[in-house]
C-alpha positions as YAML, in Angstrom:
chain: A
units: angstrom
residues:
- id: 1
  name: GLY
  ca: [13.63, 153.64, 120.56]
- id: 2
  name: THR
  ca: [12.88, 153.29, 124.40]
- id: 3
  name: PHE
  ca: [11.49, 155.60, 127.13]
- id: 4
  name: LYS
  ca: [12.07, 154.58, 130.63]
- id: 5
  name: VAL
  ca: [10.01, 155.96, 133.48]
- id: 6
  name: LEU
  ca: [10.34, 154.93, 137.15]
- id: 7
  name: GLN
  ca: [7.66, 155.87, 139.41]
- id: 8
  name: VAL
  ca: [8.26, 156.04, 143.51]
- id: 9
  name: ALA
  ca: [5.18, 156.43, 145.65]
- id: 10
  name: ASP
  ca: [5.07, 157.95, 149.07]
- id: 11
  name: MET
  ca: [8.89, 157.86, 151.14]
- id: 12
  name: HIS
  ca: [7.41, 159.31, 153.73]
- id: 13
  name: TYR
  ca: [10.90, 161.39, 154.04]
- id: 14
  name: ALA
  ca: [11.46, 163.27, 157.52]
- id: 15
  name: ASP
  ca: [15.22, 163.81, 158.95]
- id: 16
  name: GLY
  ca: [16.85, 161.30, 157.03]
- id: 17
  name: ARG
  ca: [19.11, 159.00, 159.90]
- id: 18
  name: SER
  ca: [17.38, 159.96, 163.00]
- id: 19
  name: THR
  ca: [13.81, 159.13, 161.10]
- id: 20
  name: ALA
  ca: [12.70, 155.39, 161.89]
- id: 21
  name: CYS
  ca: [11.82, 152.53, 159.60]
- id: 22
  name: GLU
  ca: [7.86, 151.41, 159.96]
- id: 23
  name: ASP
  ca: [6.99, 147.77, 159.98]
- id: 24
  name: VAL
  ca: [9.65, 145.98, 159.03]
- id: 25
  name: LEU
  ca: [10.65, 142.61, 160.17]
- id: 26
  name: PRO
  ca: [11.66, 142.82, 164.64]
- id: 27
  name: GLU
  ca: [15.40, 141.73, 163.14]
- id: 28
  name: GLN
  ca: [16.09, 144.86, 160.52]
- id: 29
  name: VAL
  ca: [14.41, 147.24, 162.83]
- id: 30
  name: ALA
  ca: [18.48, 148.02, 164.68]
- id: 31
  name: GLY
  ca: [19.50, 151.04, 162.49]
- id: 32
  name: CYS
  ca: [17.16, 151.46, 159.96]
- id: 33
  name: SER
  ca: [15.65, 155.28, 159.03]
- id: 34
  name: ASP
  ca: [15.40, 157.23, 156.08]
- id: 35
  name: LEU
  ca: [18.24, 156.40, 155.20]
- id: 36
  name: ASN
  ca: [17.24, 153.35, 153.88]
- id: 37
  name: THR
  ca: [14.97, 154.75, 151.78]
- id: 38
  name: THR
  ca: [17.53, 156.90, 149.97]
- id: 39
  name: ALA
  ca: [19.79, 153.98, 149.90]
- id: 40
  name: PHE
  ca: [17.19, 151.56, 147.57]
- id: 41
  name: LEU
  ca: [16.90, 155.17, 145.37]
- id: 42
  name: TYR
  ca: [20.10, 154.64, 144.10]
- id: 43
  name: ARG
  ca: [20.14, 150.63, 143.91]
- id: 44
  name: VAL
  ca: [17.16, 151.19, 141.54]
- id: 45
  name: LEU
  ca: [18.18, 154.00, 139.37]
- id: 46
  name: ARG
  ca: [21.72, 152.42, 139.43]
- id: 47
  name: ALA
  ca: [19.68, 149.51, 138.13]
- id: 48
  name: GLU
  ca: [16.86, 150.49, 135.30]
- id: 49
  name: ASP
  ca: [18.93, 152.99, 134.39]
- id: 50
  name: PRO
  ca: [15.82, 155.47, 133.33]
- id: 51
  name: ASP
  ca: [15.08, 158.61, 131.09]
- id: 52
  name: LEU
  ca: [12.84, 160.11, 133.65]
- id: 53
  name: VAL
  ca: [12.28, 159.50, 138.01]
- id: 54
  name: VAL
  ca: [8.30, 160.85, 138.80]
- id: 55
  name: PHE
  ca: [7.61, 161.18, 142.19]
- id: 56
  name: THR
  ca: [3.90, 160.82, 142.56]
- id: 57
  name: GLY
  ca: [3.27, 162.14, 145.84]
- id: 58
  name: ASP
  ca: [4.16, 162.24, 150.32]
- id: 59
  name: ASN
  ca: [7.73, 162.81, 149.09]
- id: 60
  name: ILE
  ca: [8.20, 163.50, 152.72]
- id: 61
  name: TYR
  ca: [6.34, 163.16, 155.82]
- id: 62
  name: GLY
  ca: [6.05, 166.57, 156.78]
- id: 63
  name: ALA
  ca: [3.88, 166.44, 160.60]
- id: 64
  name: ASP
  ca: [8.10, 164.20, 161.14]
- id: 65
  name: SER
  ca: [9.68, 166.85, 158.99]
- id: 66
  name: THR
  ca: [11.60, 169.38, 160.51]
- id: 67
  name: ASP
  ca: [12.30, 171.70, 157.76]
- id: 68
  name: ALA
  ca: [10.72, 170.81, 154.95]
- id: 69
  name: ALA
  ca: [12.98, 172.10, 152.00]
- id: 70
  name: LYS
  ca: [15.54, 169.99, 154.11]
- id: 71
  name: SER
  ca: [14.23, 166.74, 153.67]
- id: 72
  name: MET
  ca: [13.10, 167.31, 149.81]
- id: 73
  name: ASP
  ca: [16.17, 167.70, 148.89]
- id: 74
  name: ALA
  ca: [17.07, 165.26, 150.95]
- id: 75
  name: ALA
  ca: [14.61, 162.78, 149.92]
- id: 76
  name: ILE
  ca: [15.11, 163.58, 145.41]
- id: 77
  name: ALA
  ca: [19.24, 163.78, 146.07]
- id: 78
  name: PRO
  ca: [19.81, 160.57, 144.81]
- id: 79
  name: ALA
  ca: [17.91, 161.38, 141.54]
- id: 80
  name: ILE
  ca: [19.88, 164.45, 140.69]
- id: 81
  name: ALA
  ca: [23.14, 163.28, 142.56]
- id: 82
  name: MET
  ca: [22.87, 160.31, 139.29]
- id: 83
  name: ASN
  ca: [21.87, 163.59, 136.53]
- id: 84
  name: LEU
  ca: [18.70, 161.80, 136.03]
- id: 85
  name: PRO
  ca: [15.51, 164.77, 134.81]
- id: 86
  name: TRP
  ca: [12.31, 164.08, 137.36]
- id: 87
  name: ALA
  ca: [8.86, 165.67, 138.08]
- id: 88
  name: ALA
  ca: [7.12, 165.50, 140.52]
- id: 89
  name: GLY
  ca: [3.85, 166.41, 141.92]
- id: 90
  name: ILE
  ca: [2.29, 166.71, 145.97]
- id: 91
  name: GLY
  ca: [0.48, 164.36, 148.19]
- id: 92
  name: ASN
  ca: [-1.34, 164.16, 151.28]
- id: 93
  name: HIS
  ca: [1.17, 164.58, 154.18]
- id: 94
  name: ASP
  ca: [3.60, 166.47, 151.35]
- id: 95
  name: GLN
  ca: [2.45, 169.62, 153.62]
- id: 96
  name: GLU
  ca: [2.36, 168.76, 157.13]
- id: 97
  name: GLY
  ca: [5.65, 170.41, 158.33]
- id: 98
  name: THR
  ca: [7.33, 174.07, 157.86]
- id: 99
  name: LEU
  ca: [5.46, 174.32, 154.67]
- id: 100
  name: SER
  ca: [1.89, 174.56, 152.62]
- id: 101
  name: ARG
  ca: [0.16, 172.64, 149.57]
- id: 102
  name: GLU
  ca: [2.34, 175.84, 147.34]
- id: 103
  name: GLY
  ca: [5.24, 176.97, 149.41]
- id: 104
  name: VAL
  ca: [6.83, 172.51, 148.92]
- id: 105
  name: MET
  ca: [5.50, 172.95, 144.75]
- id: 106
  name: GLN
  ca: [7.39, 176.20, 145.12]
- id: 107
  name: HIS
  ca: [10.60, 174.48, 146.28]
- id: 108
  name: LEU
  ca: [10.63, 171.15, 143.76]
- id: 109
  name: VAL
  ca: [10.30, 173.53, 140.91]
- id: 110
  name: GLY
  ca: [13.45, 174.98, 141.97]
- id: 111
  name: MET
  ca: [15.62, 172.10, 142.37]
- id: 112
  name: LYS
  ca: [17.97, 171.10, 139.93]
- id: 113
  name: ASN
  ca: [17.15, 169.41, 136.97]
- id: 114
  name: THR
  ca: [14.00, 169.74, 137.38]
- id: 115
  name: LEU
  ca: [10.75, 169.36, 135.63]
- id: 116
  name: SER
  ca: [8.19, 169.54, 137.14]
- id: 117
  name: ARG
  ca: [6.38, 173.06, 136.71]
- id: 118
  name: PHE
  ca: [4.17, 174.27, 139.39]
- id: 119
  name: ASN
  ca: [0.90, 175.08, 137.10]
- id: 120
  name: PRO
  ca: [-0.02, 176.08, 133.42]
- id: 121
  name: GLU
  ca: [0.45, 180.07, 132.71]
- id: 122
  name: GLY
  ca: [-2.54, 181.51, 132.48]
- id: 123
  name: VAL
  ca: [-4.33, 178.93, 133.92]
- id: 124
  name: GLU
  ca: [-7.24, 179.76, 137.32]
- id: 125
  name: ILE
  ca: [-7.25, 175.99, 138.05]
- id: 126
  name: ASP
  ca: [-7.22, 174.39, 141.52]
- id: 127
  name: GLY
  ca: [-4.13, 172.55, 142.54]
- id: 128
  name: PHE
  ca: [-0.32, 172.99, 142.54]
- id: 129
  name: GLY
  ca: [2.04, 170.44, 139.79]
- id: 130
  name: ASN
  ca: [-0.81, 170.72, 137.30]
- id: 131
  name: TYR
  ca: [1.71, 169.87, 134.02]
- id: 132
  name: ASN
  ca: [2.33, 168.26, 131.23]
- id: 133
  name: LEU
  ca: [4.96, 167.13, 129.82]
- id: 134
  name: GLU
  ca: [6.30, 166.04, 125.74]
- id: 135
  name: VAL
  ca: [8.20, 163.43, 125.12]
- id: 136
  name: GLY
  ca: [9.52, 164.13, 121.74]
- id: 137
  name: GLY
  ca: [10.07, 161.41, 118.89]
- id: 138
  name: VAL
  ca: [13.97, 160.22, 117.60]
- id: 139
  name: GLU
  ca: [15.82, 162.67, 117.01]
- id: 140
  name: GLY
  ca: [16.54, 162.78, 113.21]
- id: 141
  name: THR
  ca: [13.43, 161.25, 112.29]
- id: 142
  name: LEU
  ca: [10.44, 163.07, 110.84]
- id: 143
  name: LEU
  ca: [8.21, 162.73, 114.60]
- id: 144
  name: ALA
  ca: [11.45, 164.64, 116.16]
- id: 145
  name: ASN
  ca: [9.65, 167.92, 116.46]
- id: 146
  name: LYS
  ca: [6.52, 165.98, 117.92]
- id: 147
  name: SER
  ca: [5.00, 164.71, 120.87]
- id: 148
  name: VAL
  ca: [4.95, 160.70, 120.80]
- id: 149
  name: LEU
  ca: [4.61, 160.29, 124.32]
- id: 150
  name: ASN
  ca: [1.92, 162.56, 126.57]
- id: 151
  name: MET
  ca: [2.72, 163.18, 130.43]
- id: 152
  name: TYR
  ca: [-0.07, 164.55, 132.26]
- id: 153
  name: PHE
  ca: [0.12, 165.21, 135.97]
- id: 154
  name: LEU
  ca: [-2.45, 166.24, 138.45]
- id: 155
  name: ASP
  ca: [-2.81, 167.39, 141.66]
- id: 156
  name: SER
  ca: [-5.42, 164.77, 143.87]
- id: 157
  name: GLY
  ca: [-5.54, 167.20, 146.89]
- id: 158
  name: ASP
  ca: [-5.39, 166.43, 149.85]
- id: 159
  name: TYR
  ca: [-7.98, 166.78, 152.87]
- id: 160
  name: SER
  ca: [-11.79, 167.61, 151.06]
- id: 161
  name: THR
  ca: [-12.01, 171.40, 152.21]
- id: 162
  name: VAL
  ca: [-16.02, 170.75, 151.86]
- id: 163
  name: PRO
  ca: [-17.39, 170.45, 155.62]
- id: 164
  name: SER
  ca: [-20.76, 167.62, 154.44]
- id: 165
  name: ILE
  ca: [-17.94, 165.77, 152.46]
- id: 166
  name: PRO
  ca: [-15.85, 163.55, 155.06]
- id: 167
  name: GLY
  ca: [-11.79, 162.39, 153.64]
- id: 168
  name: TYR
  ca: [-9.88, 162.77, 150.76]
- id: 169
  name: GLY
  ca: [-9.49, 165.51, 148.49]
- id: 170
  name: TRP
  ca: [-10.21, 165.14, 144.36]
- id: 171
  name: ILE
  ca: [-9.10, 166.47, 141.16]
- id: 172
  name: LYS
  ca: [-11.55, 170.05, 140.75]
- id: 173
  name: ALA
  ca: [-13.79, 170.52, 137.44]
- id: 174
  name: SER
  ca: [-10.54, 173.80, 136.86]
- id: 175
  name: GLN
  ca: [-8.77, 171.15, 136.72]
- id: 176
  name: GLU
  ca: [-9.89, 168.77, 133.99]
- id: 177
  name: ALA
  ca: [-11.20, 171.63, 131.73]
- id: 178
  name: TRP
  ca: [-7.38, 172.44, 131.46]
- id: 179
  name: PHE
  ca: [-6.63, 168.10, 130.93]
- id: 180
  name: ARG
  ca: [-10.00, 168.35, 128.51]
- id: 181
  name: LYS
  ca: [-8.00, 171.19, 126.57]
- id: 182
  name: THR
  ca: [-4.66, 170.45, 126.40]
- id: 183
  name: SER
  ca: [-5.36, 166.48, 124.97]
- id: 184
  name: SER
  ca: [-7.64, 167.91, 123.25]
- id: 185
  name: SER
  ca: [-4.61, 170.55, 121.47]
- id: 186
  name: LEU
  ca: [-2.37, 167.84, 120.77]
- id: 187
  name: GLN
  ca: [-3.87, 165.05, 120.00]
- id: 188
  name: LYS
  ca: [-4.87, 167.64, 117.27]
- id: 189
  name: ASN
  ca: [-1.35, 168.81, 116.80]
- id: 190
  name: TYR
  ca: [-0.19, 165.28, 116.10]
- id: 191
  name: THR
  ca: [-3.03, 163.94, 114.06]
- id: 192
  name: SER
  ca: [-3.25, 166.79, 111.63]
- id: 193
  name: GLN
  ca: [0.29, 169.01, 111.55]
- id: 194
  name: GLN
  ca: [2.75, 167.32, 109.27]
- id: 195
  name: PRO
  ca: [4.03, 165.05, 109.64]
- id: 196
  name: SER
  ca: [0.37, 163.86, 110.10]
- id: 197
  name: GLN
  ca: [0.26, 160.82, 111.97]
- id: 198
  name: LYS
  ca: [-3.16, 158.44, 111.69]
- id: 199
  name: GLU
  ca: [-4.15, 158.13, 115.62]
- id: 200
  name: PRO
  ca: [-3.62, 160.58, 119.31]
- id: 201
  name: ALA
  ca: [-0.01, 159.79, 120.76]
- id: 202
  name: PRO
  ca: [-0.75, 157.14, 124.17]
- id: 203
  name: ALA
  ca: [-0.74, 159.11, 127.65]
- id: 204
  name: LEU
  ca: [0.48, 158.61, 131.48]
- id: 205
  name: ALA
  ca: [-1.24, 160.47, 133.66]
- id: 206
  name: TYR
  ca: [0.01, 160.38, 137.43]
- id: 207
  name: PHE
  ca: [-1.17, 162.15, 141.12]
- id: 208
  name: HIS
  ca: [-1.35, 160.79, 144.33]
- id: 209
  name: ILE
  ca: [-4.82, 159.71, 145.66]
- id: 210
  name: PRO
  ca: [-6.65, 156.81, 143.67]
- id: 211
  name: LEU
  ca: [-9.78, 158.04, 141.90]
- id: 212
  name: PRO
  ca: [-13.16, 156.21, 142.87]
- id: 213
  name: GLU
  ca: [-13.31, 153.15, 139.81]
- id: 214
  name: PHE
  ca: [-9.66, 151.64, 141.39]
- id: 215
  name: SER
  ca: [-12.64, 150.04, 143.86]
- id: 216
  name: SER
  ca: [-13.46, 148.13, 140.18]
- id: 217
  name: PHE
  ca: [-10.84, 144.82, 140.27]
- id: 218
  name: THR
  ca: [-11.09, 141.38, 142.01]
- id: 219
  name: ALA
  ca: [-8.03, 139.72, 142.38]
- id: 220
  name: SER
  ca: [-8.87, 137.82, 139.46]
- id: 221
  name: ASN
  ca: [-8.77, 140.86, 136.85]
- id: 222
  name: PHE
  ca: [-5.02, 142.62, 138.49]
- id: 223
  name: THR
  ca: [-1.70, 141.43, 137.49]
- id: 224
  name: GLY
  ca: [-0.51, 142.23, 141.91]
- id: 225
  name: VAL
  ca: [-1.50, 142.25, 145.29]
- id: 226
  name: LYS
  ca: [-4.50, 144.43, 147.08]
- id: 227
  name: GLN
  ca: [-4.29, 144.52, 151.01]
- id: 228
  name: GLU
  ca: [-6.01, 147.66, 151.96]
- id: 229
  name: GLY
  ca: [-8.60, 149.25, 150.69]
- id: 230
  name: ILE
  ca: [-8.86, 151.99, 148.29]
- id: 231
  name: SER
  ca: [-8.56, 155.83, 149.92]
- id: 232
  name: SER
  ca: [-10.28, 157.02, 147.25]
- id: 233
  name: PRO
  ca: [-11.56, 160.66, 148.40]
- id: 234
  name: SER
  ca: [-15.98, 160.11, 148.98]
- id: 235
  name: ILE
  ca: [-17.70, 161.77, 146.08]
- id: 236
  name: ASN
  ca: [-16.58, 160.26, 142.29]
- id: 237
  name: SER
  ca: [-15.53, 163.80, 140.93]
- id: 238
  name: GLY
  ca: [-15.44, 162.60, 136.82]
- id: 239
  name: PHE
  ca: [-11.64, 162.35, 136.77]
- id: 240
  name: PHE
  ca: [-11.50, 159.03, 135.16]
- id: 241
  name: THR
  ca: [-14.67, 159.29, 132.94]
- id: 242
  name: THR
  ca: [-13.28, 161.85, 131.87]
- id: 243
  name: MET
  ca: [-10.09, 160.89, 131.31]
- id: 244
  name: VAL
  ca: [-11.71, 157.50, 128.82]
- id: 245
  name: GLU
  ca: [-12.96, 160.71, 126.89]
- id: 246
  name: ALA
  ca: [-10.32, 162.03, 125.81]
- id: 247
  name: GLY
  ca: [-9.03, 158.92, 124.23]
- id: 248
  name: ASP
  ca: [-5.59, 158.97, 124.57]
- id: 249
  name: VAL
  ca: [-4.24, 158.46, 128.35]
- id: 250
  name: LYS
  ca: [-3.54, 154.34, 128.39]
- id: 251
  name: ALA
  ca: [-2.15, 154.70, 131.63]
- id: 252
  name: ALA
  ca: [-3.14, 156.16, 135.45]
- id: 253
  name: PHE
  ca: [-0.29, 155.85, 138.02]
- id: 254
  name: ILE
  ca: [-1.29, 156.42, 141.57]
- id: 255
  name: GLY
  ca: [0.53, 155.95, 145.61]
- id: 256
  name: HIS
  ca: [-1.47, 156.97, 148.57]
- id: 257
  name: ASP
  ca: [-2.15, 152.94, 149.67]
- id: 258
  name: HIS
  ca: [1.06, 151.71, 150.44]
- id: 259
  name: ILE
  ca: [0.55, 147.78, 150.06]
- id: 260
  name: ASN
  ca: [-1.65, 148.14, 147.27]
- id: 261
  name: ASP
  ca: [0.35, 147.42, 143.57]
- id: 262
  name: PHE
  ca: [-2.01, 146.05, 141.01]
- id: 263
  name: CYS
  ca: [-2.40, 146.94, 137.39]
- id: 264
  name: GLY
  ca: [-6.05, 147.00, 136.40]
- id: 265
  name: LYS
  ca: [-7.75, 147.78, 133.40]
- id: 266
  name: LEU
  ca: [-11.14, 150.14, 132.96]
- id: 267
  name: THR
  ca: [-12.45, 150.30, 129.68]
- id: 268
  name: GLY
  ca: [-8.73, 150.64, 128.18]
- id: 269
  name: ILE
  ca: [-7.43, 152.32, 130.79]
- id: 270
  name: GLN
  ca: [-4.73, 150.57, 133.34]
- id: 271
  name: LEU
  ca: [-4.65, 151.87, 136.81]
- id: 272
  name: CYS
  ca: [-1.82, 151.58, 138.65]
- id: 273
  name: TYR
  ca: [-0.90, 151.57, 142.28]
- id: 274
  name: ALA
  ca: [3.28, 151.55, 142.93]
- id: 275
  name: GLY
  ca: [3.57, 149.68, 145.93]
- id: 276
  name: GLY
  ca: [4.93, 151.63, 149.03]
- id: 277
  name: PHE
  ca: [8.15, 152.94, 148.50]
- id: 278
  name: GLY
  ca: [9.69, 154.87, 151.72]
- id: 279
  name: TYR
  ca: [10.61, 153.01, 154.77]
- id: 280
  name: HIS
  ca: [9.55, 156.02, 157.34]
- id: 281
  name: ALA
  ca: [5.84, 154.65, 155.44]
- id: 282
  name: TYR
  ca: [3.59, 152.19, 156.43]
- id: 283
  name: GLY
  ca: [4.23, 148.31, 155.18]
- id: 284
  name: LYS
  ca: [3.44, 145.72, 155.56]
- id: 285
  name: ALA
  ca: [6.83, 143.78, 157.72]
- id: 286
  name: GLY
  ca: [8.10, 141.00, 155.24]
- id: 287
  name: TRP
  ca: [6.94, 142.78, 151.85]
- id: 288
  name: SER
  ca: [9.27, 145.00, 150.40]
- id: 289
  name: ARG
  ca: [9.78, 148.02, 149.36]
- id: 290
  name: ARG
  ca: [9.20, 148.78, 145.82]
- id: 291
  name: ALA
  ca: [8.94, 151.00, 143.14]
- id: 292
  name: ARG
  ca: [7.33, 150.64, 139.68]
- id: 293
  name: VAL
  ca: [8.84, 150.90, 135.87]
- id: 294
  name: VAL
  ca: [6.90, 151.91, 132.79]
- id: 295
  name: SER
  ca: [8.68, 151.24, 129.58]
- id: 296
  name: VAL
  ca: [7.90, 153.31, 126.32]
- id: 297
  name: GLN
  ca: [8.75, 151.63, 123.00]
- id: 298
  name: LEU
  ca: [9.20, 152.99, 119.66]
- id: 299
  name: GLU
  ca: [7.57, 150.96, 116.13]
- id: 300
  name: LYS
  ca: [10.50, 151.03, 114.14]
- id: 301
  name: THR
  ca: [9.73, 150.26, 109.98]
- id: 302
  name: GLU
  ca: [11.19, 147.65, 107.76]
- id: 303
  name: SER
  ca: [13.57, 150.32, 106.45]
- id: 304
  name: GLY
  ca: [14.33, 151.34, 110.19]
- id: 305
  name: GLU
  ca: [12.63, 154.46, 110.11]
- id: 306
  name: TRP
  ca: [11.66, 155.04, 114.33]
- id: 307
  name: GLN
  ca: [7.83, 155.44, 114.13]
- id: 308
  name: GLY
  ca: [5.53, 156.53, 117.16]
- id: 309
  name: VAL
  ca: [5.53, 154.45, 120.10]
- id: 310
  name: LYS
  ca: [4.23, 150.47, 119.82]
- id: 311
  name: SER
  ca: [3.98, 149.10, 122.91]
- id: 312
  name: ILE
  ca: [3.72, 150.10, 126.87]
- id: 313
  name: LYS
  ca: [5.46, 147.17, 129.38]
- id: 314
  name: THR
  ca: [5.29, 147.78, 132.97]
- id: 315
  name: TRP
  ca: [7.40, 146.28, 135.95]
- id: 316
  name: LYS
  ca: [8.09, 145.81, 139.81]
- id: 317
  name: ARG
  ca: [11.61, 146.28, 142.02]
- id: 318
  name: LEU
  ca: [11.60, 145.51, 145.08]
- id: 319
  name: ASP
  ca: [14.48, 146.69, 147.74]
- id: 320
  name: ASP
  ca: [15.57, 142.75, 148.08]
- id: 321
  name: GLN
  ca: [18.28, 141.31, 148.53]
- id: 322
  name: HIS
  ca: [18.32, 140.48, 144.67]
- id: 323
  name: LEU
  ca: [16.40, 144.22, 143.62]
- id: 324
  name: THR
  ca: [13.62, 141.96, 142.15]
- id: 325
  name: THR
  ca: [11.69, 142.34, 139.18]
- id: 326
  name: ILE
  ca: [7.84, 140.94, 139.10]
- id: 327
  name: ASP
  ca: [5.02, 141.38, 137.63]
- id: 328
  name: SER
  ca: [6.04, 142.13, 134.11]
- id: 329
  name: GLU
  ca: [3.21, 142.73, 131.98]
- id: 330
  name: VAL
  ca: [2.12, 144.68, 128.62]
- id: 331
  name: LEU
  ca: [-0.13, 147.56, 129.36]
- id: 332
  name: TRP
  ca: [-1.08, 148.76, 126.01]
- id: 333
  name: ASN
  ca: [0.21, 147.67, 122.41]
- id: 334
  name: ARG
  ca: [-0.60, 150.32, 119.26]
- id: 335
  name: GLY
  ca: [-3.70, 148.60, 117.25]
- id: 336
  name: SER
  ca: [-5.34, 147.37, 121.06]
- id: 337
  name: ASN
  ca: [-7.77, 149.70, 121.67]
- id: 338
  name: GLY
  ca: [-8.79, 147.22, 124.37]
- id: 339
  name: ARG
  ca: [-12.33, 148.36, 123.80]
- id: 340
  name: GLY
  ca: [-14.30, 145.01, 122.97]
- id: 341
  name: GLY
  ca: [-12.59, 142.31, 120.61]
- id: 342
  name: LYS
  ca: [-9.78, 139.92, 122.36]
- id: 343
  name: ASP
  ca: [-7.46, 140.81, 125.02]
- id: 344
  name: HIS
  ca: [-3.88, 139.44, 124.25]
- id: 345
  name: ASP
  ca: [-1.90, 142.05, 126.41]
- id: 346
  name: ARG
  ca: [-0.70, 140.22, 129.40]
- id: 347
  name: SER
  ca: [2.44, 138.78, 129.00]
...
């Protein structure tokens, strides 16, 4: 009755052993390399045994990588070696090496055990790696052939291509249109096709660059830390509003700003950073590299029949001596849509 997702943000993988760590304590410098990132990934995969691993971009640091394809193979190798299904999107550094953004995504979708997709078929859409995954109910139950949890993956771009707009890229209108259409049809199927459900299945969104709305929080209304500015695009292309209007996305997960790892709730949607995972990525010496886990729990009737999703929880794992679990919280409970009423979803 649980489905567990491990989010790995910003591995910044390059050439393995010969690629040095950034922002570690003086006593950690000697012998520290990309292989520390690999070791952390193995540790956390063994400890959590997730049902799906999601890599949210800057999986490799293209500029320091001799061969982008080899770097990706090495970065994702632990998930493949442990035979886990995985999905990936791209960030703003993956394409700065020997492959274009399109080339990076083409390589990812050809790798073993991947659920990543290049783009929806027959749709004109910006970017690469826009796709959705459907998580079916328990086998042998009425919901076995229905998607009880939806996952959307979007390419948040790299850098602005509009001369008058500086800074990072953004989610474009074509992507929002695809999201709207996909969300609407999934919701319709879930609530109208037999066995019809009262309310739509909850959904999670994964991409790389934060939306401007990630700047909406103060320390009093989030869990985790904010230790750097929110590096969102300099314009707001409206994707947050699109998610609010669609109504099914309960949480959105990103990376990009490595030393932020908070979750905050805005108009019914939890906006969550994972915190930086990779050792060749900038960080903060003495502040552990980390990963975010999301655990989705199904409802069970009194007669023991598995139903749709009951709750969505999250916590983080640190790459310290004990692989410490921190900041466990409930992101969403069925029946609390987060729009008014008392808010009881902090564990």
